[in-house]
Amino acid sequence: MTDRPQTQDAANSMWGGRFAAGPDAIMEAINASIGFDRRLYAQDIRGSRAHAAMLAAQGIISDSDAKAIGEGLLTVLSEIEAGDFPFRTALEDIHMNVEARLKEIIGEPAGRLHTGRSRNDQVATDFRLWVRDQCDAAIEGLQALIRAALSQAEAGADWVMPGFTHLQTAQPVTWGHHMMAYVEMFGRDLSRFRDARARMNESPLGAAALAGTGYPIDRFATAKALDFDRPMANSLDAVSDRDFALEFLSAASICAVHLSRLAEELVIWSSAQFRFVSMSDKWSTGSSIMPQKRNPDAAELIRAKIGRILGATVALFTVMKGLPLAYSKDMQEDKEQVFDAADSLMLALAAMAGMLSDLTANREKMEAAASAGFSTATDLADWLVREAGLPFRDAHHVTGTLVALAEGRGVDLPDLTLAEMQSVHAAITEDVFGVLGVHNSVASRQSYGGTAPDQVRAQINRWKEKLA
């Protein structure tokens, strides 16, 4: 995709008289992008129709030519959507394929479409429109995923489960609280895609090759027609900028990390050793030789998607890092990675939303696990500080001694007798047992954002209002 003339027959690869012969097969293969940039067809045709209408409004081409161009482009669009369009590698890219077919349909007026623009600003516009559409799709997918997580959180706002650090039992939390942690993560992803979309919503169209054009075009009109907020203010920047794609990939990479973390937890939780959740048959597969197996393949594949998405991000940063202004052919390599990353992200978002919607949490298993592993040790230490007046470091030491005592007996803290506890510290009273139950523990975490069920429900309601 370059700014060279586009006036000769397809047999000469539309390069005109500058070259005595067309490129050989290797050059054609490395130069052509139609194998992947055909995905931009709808954006290309939309941009071209807006450009032609503007040229007519400015008196640069006739109304009749603009009408023929507009109608011809709709014909091309219908051919592509019907699968009847003859894509040709010799024409290199989607722009030249569309323009060549337009000429076959309407004849001479097709040659006036490219007045006042270059393939440089054309591809920048097409690609920006496409990435903007992907931001919209990501936003929609994240909203669906957040709603699925909210449903899980609401159902289990007071279901107790172990909270972990280092994958070791730490303190009791609720299933609702755990689900709401992912709502917050995906909420930040939502805001990143919205921010990226707002920032990219400026039109490169009319920047031409790199310096603008001498034709009296109206860039504000084409920007408005394409639902951009405004035209980009510098023609060099307009054709050379790929920040919008980098921002999309960056947001996609962070979102994929969040998806991968949740997928990892689903893999762990659905194992025979945990059984905190049951995966629907829709999202699981069996083993070819072990009939008892139910494998969380969908979660595992989501977990792997971060590799593709992060790889695409690194690839495009690497392509862009050393490019001088304005356009270089290197930038043709900006699309395949973004296309693949967008496909991977949208699939992962849809699959995770589906899995969460069909997921069954095992309340009894989670509560049993929460009640083991000395998960209320911190509650005991806090009680010693609050009721017995111990400094926290002393309370920490006393609690550690009691944990060691319980561990030696093969029981949990609530199973120790009062006498056993008082043998470690005489200030301990019968009241201590009121804080050692896991339900009492979670109910006491009333600080803003804590795991207490009423705090969880407050956050659920806040997010429902945000989504509404």
XYZ file of C-alpha atoms in Angstrom:
468
model
C 0.000 0.000 0.000
C 1.878 3.046 -1.251
C 1.269 6.382 -2.886
C 2.469 5.407 -6.406
C 0.265 6.128 -9.473
C -2.662 3.770 -10.110
C -3.518 4.376 -13.749
C -2.490 1.307 -15.829
C -4.105 -2.000 -16.625
C -4.042 -4.796 -14.064
C -1.645 -6.780 -16.271
C 1.026 -4.189 -15.398
C 0.020 -4.304 -11.733
C -1.402 -0.796 -12.168
C 2.083 0.755 -11.932
C 1.896 2.699 -15.199
C 4.812 3.260 -17.569
C 7.522 3.466 -14.920
C 8.251 -0.285 -15.105
C 8.979 -2.169 -18.304
C 7.780 -5.431 -16.805
C 5.710 -6.503 -13.829
C 7.323 -7.842 -10.686
C 8.252 -11.489 -10.687
C 6.372 -14.050 -8.645
C 8.463 -13.550 -5.518
C 8.060 -9.789 -5.567
C 4.352 -10.174 -6.178
C 4.054 -12.555 -3.259
C 5.938 -10.337 -0.798
C 4.263 -7.159 -2.010
C 0.656 -8.329 -2.091
C -1.581 -7.923 0.938
C -4.938 -8.902 -0.557
C -4.714 -12.273 1.171
C -5.417 -10.567 4.490
C -6.452 -6.955 3.927
C -9.578 -8.034 2.060
C -11.117 -7.915 5.539
C -11.125 -4.134 5.180
C -13.531 -4.200 2.251
C -16.529 -2.694 4.060
C -14.442 0.106 5.554
C -12.721 0.751 2.226
C -16.009 1.059 0.368
C -17.533 3.227 3.085
C -14.544 5.581 3.010
C -14.569 5.762 -0.785
C -18.266 6.601 -0.905
C -17.780 9.378 1.641
C -14.810 10.705 -0.335
C -16.714 10.676 -3.647
C -19.701 12.481 -2.109
C -17.381 15.137 -0.698
C -15.614 15.605 -4.066
C -18.974 16.255 -5.707
C -20.095 18.622 -2.941
C -16.884 20.599 -3.435
C -17.331 20.719 -7.231
C -14.192 18.667 -7.815
C -16.075 15.931 -9.676
C -19.551 16.019 -11.185
C -22.652 14.883 -9.367
C -23.264 12.271 -12.032
C -19.795 10.801 -11.602
C -20.224 10.757 -7.824
C -23.564 9.001 -8.184
C -22.087 6.382 -10.521
C -19.190 5.836 -8.138
C -21.469 5.506 -5.114
C -23.805 3.043 -6.811
C -20.928 1.100 -8.341
C -19.273 0.738 -4.956
C -22.507 -0.677 -3.535
C -22.476 -3.221 -6.334
C -18.907 -4.164 -5.421
C -19.952 -4.458 -1.769
C -22.815 -6.790 -2.637
C -20.501 -8.951 -4.774
C -17.990 -9.312 -1.944
C -20.663 -10.115 0.621
C -22.198 -12.682 -1.716
C -18.806 -14.329 -2.276
C -18.833 -13.488 -5.967
C -15.960 -10.992 -6.032
C -12.856 -11.996 -8.035
C -9.995 -11.039 -5.684
C -6.732 -10.831 -7.642
C -3.258 -11.006 -6.136
C -1.857 -9.055 -9.093
C -3.820 -6.044 -7.858
C -1.987 -6.268 -4.527
C -4.512 -4.986 -2.005
C -8.161 -4.408 -1.244
C -8.046 -0.798 -2.457
C -6.833 -1.621 -5.960
C -9.080 -4.673 -6.205
C -12.136 -2.563 -5.406
C -11.100 0.274 -7.718
C -10.335 -2.076 -10.616
C -13.706 -3.779 -10.270
C -15.413 -0.408 -10.018
C -13.863 0.571 -13.325
C -15.179 -2.627 -14.914
C -18.656 -1.758 -13.658
C -18.933 2.012 -14.341
C -16.035 2.784 -16.661
C -14.296 6.188 -16.782
C -15.862 7.802 -13.664
C -14.048 5.236 -11.527
C -10.765 6.948 -12.377
C -11.945 10.136 -10.647
C -12.522 8.477 -7.284
C -8.886 8.736 -6.259
C -8.733 12.505 -6.762
C -7.384 14.276 -3.683
C -6.321 11.175 -1.768
C -3.561 8.554 -1.699
C -3.502 4.933 -0.764
C -1.572 6.115 2.277
C -4.472 8.032 3.801
C -6.930 5.533 2.342
C -5.455 2.553 4.178
C -4.961 4.598 7.344
C -8.667 5.450 7.242
C -9.801 1.917 6.463
C -7.664 0.383 9.174
C -8.692 2.971 11.753
C -12.368 2.326 10.965
C -11.803 -1.421 11.322
C -9.995 -1.118 14.654
C -12.692 1.252 15.888
C -15.264 -1.428 15.055
C -13.200 -3.942 17.036
C -13.173 -1.626 20.036
C -16.962 -1.543 19.841
C -17.054 -5.342 19.629
C -14.695 -5.670 22.615
C -16.832 -3.265 24.631
C -19.946 -5.288 23.843
C -18.195 -8.562 24.661
C -16.896 -7.223 27.966
C -20.321 -5.986 28.968
C -21.748 -9.467 28.364
C -18.906 -11.019 30.361
C -19.371 -8.589 33.252
C -23.082 -9.393 33.365
C -22.281 -13.117 33.549
C -19.847 -12.517 36.414
C -22.401 -10.313 38.188
C -24.960 -13.129 38.006
C -22.500 -15.506 39.643
C -21.632 -12.902 42.284
C -25.260 -12.201 43.086
C -26.114 -15.887 43.450
C -23.193 -16.464 45.811
C -22.846 -13.140 47.615
C -22.761 -14.955 50.977
C -21.274 -18.304 49.898
C -18.035 -18.781 51.808
C -14.873 -19.984 50.080
C -11.179 -19.858 50.909
C -9.269 -16.811 49.781
C -5.725 -17.605 48.706
C -2.306 -16.042 48.674
C 0.520 -18.057 47.094
C -2.293 -20.547 46.323
C -2.330 -21.297 50.061
C -5.436 -20.820 52.202
C -5.308 -17.296 53.611
C -8.665 -15.922 54.827
C -12.284 -16.750 54.112
C -13.959 -14.702 51.387
C -17.203 -15.115 49.516
C -17.784 -16.493 46.048
C -19.506 -13.226 45.225
C -16.480 -11.232 46.345
C -14.167 -13.356 44.207
C -16.374 -12.936 41.158
C -16.551 -9.180 41.764
C -12.754 -9.005 41.644
C -12.997 -10.056 37.992
C -15.834 -7.605 37.397
C -13.444 -4.852 38.488
C -10.694 -6.169 36.207
C -12.973 -6.439 33.203
C -14.398 -3.031 34.082
C -10.935 -1.520 33.691
C -10.618 -3.319 30.361
C -13.922 -1.781 29.339
C -12.642 1.693 30.165
C -9.389 1.084 28.276
C -11.212 0.151 25.077
C -13.518 3.142 25.483
C -10.558 5.456 26.016
C -8.709 4.004 23.031
C -11.789 4.387 20.847
C -12.229 8.036 21.827
C -8.578 8.778 21.121
C -8.530 7.061 17.723
C -11.721 8.734 16.515
C -10.035 11.221 14.170
C -10.011 10.909 10.390
C -6.826 10.546 8.308
C -8.779 10.841 5.058
C -7.631 13.744 2.900
C -4.076 13.776 4.249
C -3.159 12.248 0.868
C 0.352 10.837 0.495
C 1.888 12.837 3.351
C 1.523 16.590 2.688
C -2.181 17.103 2.129
C -3.603 18.044 -1.270
C -4.055 21.098 -3.426
C -7.657 20.186 -4.246
C -10.272 22.147 -2.269
C -11.434 19.115 -0.295
C -13.492 19.271 2.884
C -11.906 16.948 5.436
C -14.443 17.901 8.081
C -17.243 16.650 5.825
C -15.644 13.246 5.275
C -14.805 12.978 8.964
C -18.444 13.598 9.844
C -19.693 11.156 7.195
C -17.506 8.435 8.713
C -18.562 9.249 12.297
C -15.163 10.607 13.279
C -15.050 13.488 15.731
C -12.703 15.545 13.561
C -9.972 15.198 10.925
C -6.423 14.588 12.111
C -4.563 17.877 12.367
C -1.244 16.900 10.755
C -1.020 15.140 7.416
C 2.332 13.501 8.187
C 0.981 12.084 11.417
C -2.265 11.047 9.745
C -0.627 8.623 7.317
C 2.147 7.356 9.596
C 0.300 6.920 12.906
C -0.529 3.430 14.118
C -0.986 4.367 17.768
C -4.634 3.378 17.466
C -3.660 -0.200 16.590
C -1.006 -0.308 19.300
C -3.508 0.945 21.876
C -6.032 -1.642 20.799
C -3.439 -4.397 21.075
C -2.246 -3.119 24.446
C -5.785 -3.067 25.825
C -6.388 -6.499 24.297
C -3.228 -7.878 25.922
C -4.210 -6.657 29.394
C -7.730 -8.004 28.908
C -6.323 -11.341 27.762
C -4.193 -11.508 30.932
C -7.362 -11.108 32.993
C -9.136 -13.750 30.953
C -6.161 -16.072 31.355
C -6.090 -15.616 35.137
C -9.778 -16.469 35.418
C -9.327 -19.398 33.037
C -6.499 -20.708 35.218
C -8.711 -20.541 38.293
C -11.492 -22.388 36.496
C -9.017 -25.108 35.521
C -7.882 -25.432 39.147
C -11.340 -25.164 40.680
C -12.839 -27.794 38.366
C -10.148 -30.363 39.207
C -10.890 -33.419 41.328
C -8.673 -31.986 44.067
C -10.850 -28.841 44.409
C -14.287 -29.423 42.863
C -15.269 -25.843 43.648
C -17.026 -25.591 40.278
C -18.556 -27.821 37.643
C -18.104 -26.913 34.009
C -20.991 -27.370 31.620
C -20.648 -30.103 28.999
C -20.767 -27.288 26.432
C -17.329 -26.126 27.554
C -15.674 -29.452 28.444
C -14.387 -32.449 26.543
C -13.675 -36.064 27.428
C -10.570 -38.161 27.191
C -9.937 -40.589 24.342
C -8.942 -43.379 26.765
C -9.977 -42.267 30.289
C -13.768 -42.316 30.546
C -13.866 -40.543 33.908
C -12.228 -37.374 32.586
C -13.935 -34.062 31.940
C -11.332 -31.676 30.600
C -11.758 -27.878 30.827
C -10.506 -27.405 27.279
C -12.293 -24.105 26.636
C -10.678 -22.536 29.712
C -7.278 -23.895 28.711
C -7.597 -22.489 25.203
C -8.613 -19.100 26.572
C -5.573 -19.265 28.839
C -3.395 -19.803 25.760
C -4.852 -16.897 23.771
C -2.683 -14.398 25.657
C 0.320 -15.817 23.777
C -1.135 -14.922 20.395
C -2.398 -11.522 21.506
C 0.765 -10.489 23.338
C 2.816 -11.774 20.407
C 0.856 -9.544 18.044
C 1.433 -6.572 20.340
C 5.182 -7.122 20.447
C 5.267 -7.667 16.680
C 3.589 -4.370 15.841
C 5.667 -2.399 18.342
C 8.728 -3.920 16.675
C 7.514 -2.965 13.201
C 6.845 0.631 14.212
C 9.815 1.343 16.470
C 12.294 2.545 13.837
C 10.159 3.959 11.035
C 10.879 7.495 9.845
C 7.972 9.698 8.785
C 5.832 9.289 6.863
C 4.796 6.015 5.170
C 6.994 2.960 4.700
C 5.988 -0.377 3.243
C 6.837 -1.960 6.586
C 3.444 -0.694 7.710
C 1.754 -3.251 5.496
C 2.753 -5.669 8.270
C 0.477 -3.885 10.729
C -2.703 -5.780 9.916
C -2.295 -9.538 10.154
C -1.262 -9.350 13.806
C -4.144 -7.031 14.684
C -6.631 -9.182 12.785
C -5.451 -12.324 14.578
C -5.381 -10.646 17.993
C -8.885 -9.242 17.533
C -10.225 -12.638 16.452
C -8.589 -14.313 19.445
C -9.867 -11.722 21.900
C -13.465 -11.737 20.662
C -13.557 -15.536 20.739
C -12.091 -15.635 24.246
C -14.546 -13.027 25.550
C -17.528 -14.901 24.122
C -16.289 -18.263 25.424
C -15.621 -16.941 28.922
C -19.032 -15.277 29.089
C -20.577 -18.575 28.034
C -18.621 -20.575 30.579
C -19.500 -18.249 33.457
C -23.163 -18.266 32.470
C -23.244 -22.089 32.553
C -20.899 -22.542 35.532
C -22.161 -24.269 38.679
C -20.366 -23.313 41.899
C -20.257 -26.013 44.593
C -21.216 -24.139 47.752
C -20.644 -27.054 50.120
C -17.181 -27.882 48.783
C -16.093 -24.252 48.962
C -17.359 -23.795 52.504
C -15.675 -26.980 53.668
C -12.393 -25.799 52.165
C -12.804 -22.372 53.739
C -13.290 -23.927 57.147
C -9.994 -25.816 56.875
C -6.433 -24.608 56.655
C -6.601 -22.237 59.649
C -8.272 -19.583 57.521
C -9.576 -17.700 60.566
C -6.136 -17.265 62.164
C -6.119 -13.559 61.323
C -9.543 -13.199 62.973
C -8.097 -14.760 66.114
C -5.147 -12.344 66.072
C -7.498 -9.401 65.571
C -9.648 -10.596 68.504
C -6.575 -10.755 70.755
C -5.761 -7.172 69.829
C -9.324 -5.929 70.186
C -10.521 -7.863 73.237
C -7.383 -8.882 75.121
C -5.419 -5.695 74.449
C -2.345 -7.408 73.007
C -0.075 -5.556 70.575
C -0.594 -7.020 67.124
C 2.895 -8.544 66.966
C 2.269 -10.359 70.260
C -1.169 -11.442 69.028
C 0.451 -12.720 65.844
C 2.878 -14.824 67.907
C 0.139 -16.234 70.155
C -1.986 -17.129 67.130
C 0.953 -18.843 65.460
C 1.490 -20.931 68.583
C -2.188 -21.923 68.602
C -2.039 -22.851 64.921
C 0.958 -25.081 65.634
C -0.947 -26.672 68.515
C -4.000 -27.348 66.341
C -1.835 -28.649 63.513
C -0.121 -31.044 65.891
C -3.498 -32.363 67.014
C -4.762 -32.628 63.429
C -7.663 -30.208 64.029
C -8.587 -26.648 63.010
C -8.591 -23.646 65.341
C -12.310 -23.798 66.295
C -11.765 -27.421 67.407
C -9.297 -26.479 70.144
C -10.769 -26.371 73.633
C -10.817 -23.181 75.661
C -8.395 -24.756 78.113
C -5.942 -25.499 75.328
C -6.146 -21.925 74.125
C -5.730 -20.519 77.628
C -2.638 -22.656 78.078
C -1.058 -20.439 75.417
C -2.515 -17.159 76.680
C -4.666 -16.755 79.772
C -6.584 -13.717 78.459
C -8.474 -15.825 75.912
C -12.154 -16.282 76.807
C -15.126 -18.228 75.485
C -16.013 -15.230 73.311
C -13.147 -16.055 70.970
C -15.189 -18.841 69.356
C -17.568 -16.216 67.995
C -14.907 -15.019 65.534
C -13.491 -18.381 64.524
C -16.347 -19.443 62.256
C -15.877 -18.623 58.573
C -19.286 -16.952 58.290
C -18.483 -14.680 61.206
C -15.155 -13.932 59.600
C -16.544 -12.775 56.276
C -19.383 -10.890 57.934
C -16.862 -8.862 59.921
C -15.039 -7.570 56.795
C -17.235 -4.493 56.515
C -14.647 -2.042 55.179
C -15.450 -0.556 51.777
C -14.670 -3.153 49.123
C -14.495 -5.924 51.713
C -15.870 -9.443 51.461
C -18.845 -8.979 53.813
C -21.987 -10.033 51.917
C -23.668 -6.641 52.256
C -20.535 -4.969 50.869
C -20.513 -7.433 47.970
C -24.172 -6.717 47.230
C -23.493 -2.991 47.309
C -20.785 -3.409 44.658
C -23.063 -5.614 42.560
C -25.734 -2.904 42.613
C -23.157 -0.245 41.717
C -22.104 -2.216 38.660
C -25.672 -2.907 37.600
C -26.275 0.854 37.604
C -23.075 1.456 35.626
C -24.049 -1.050 32.957
C -27.592 0.311 32.780
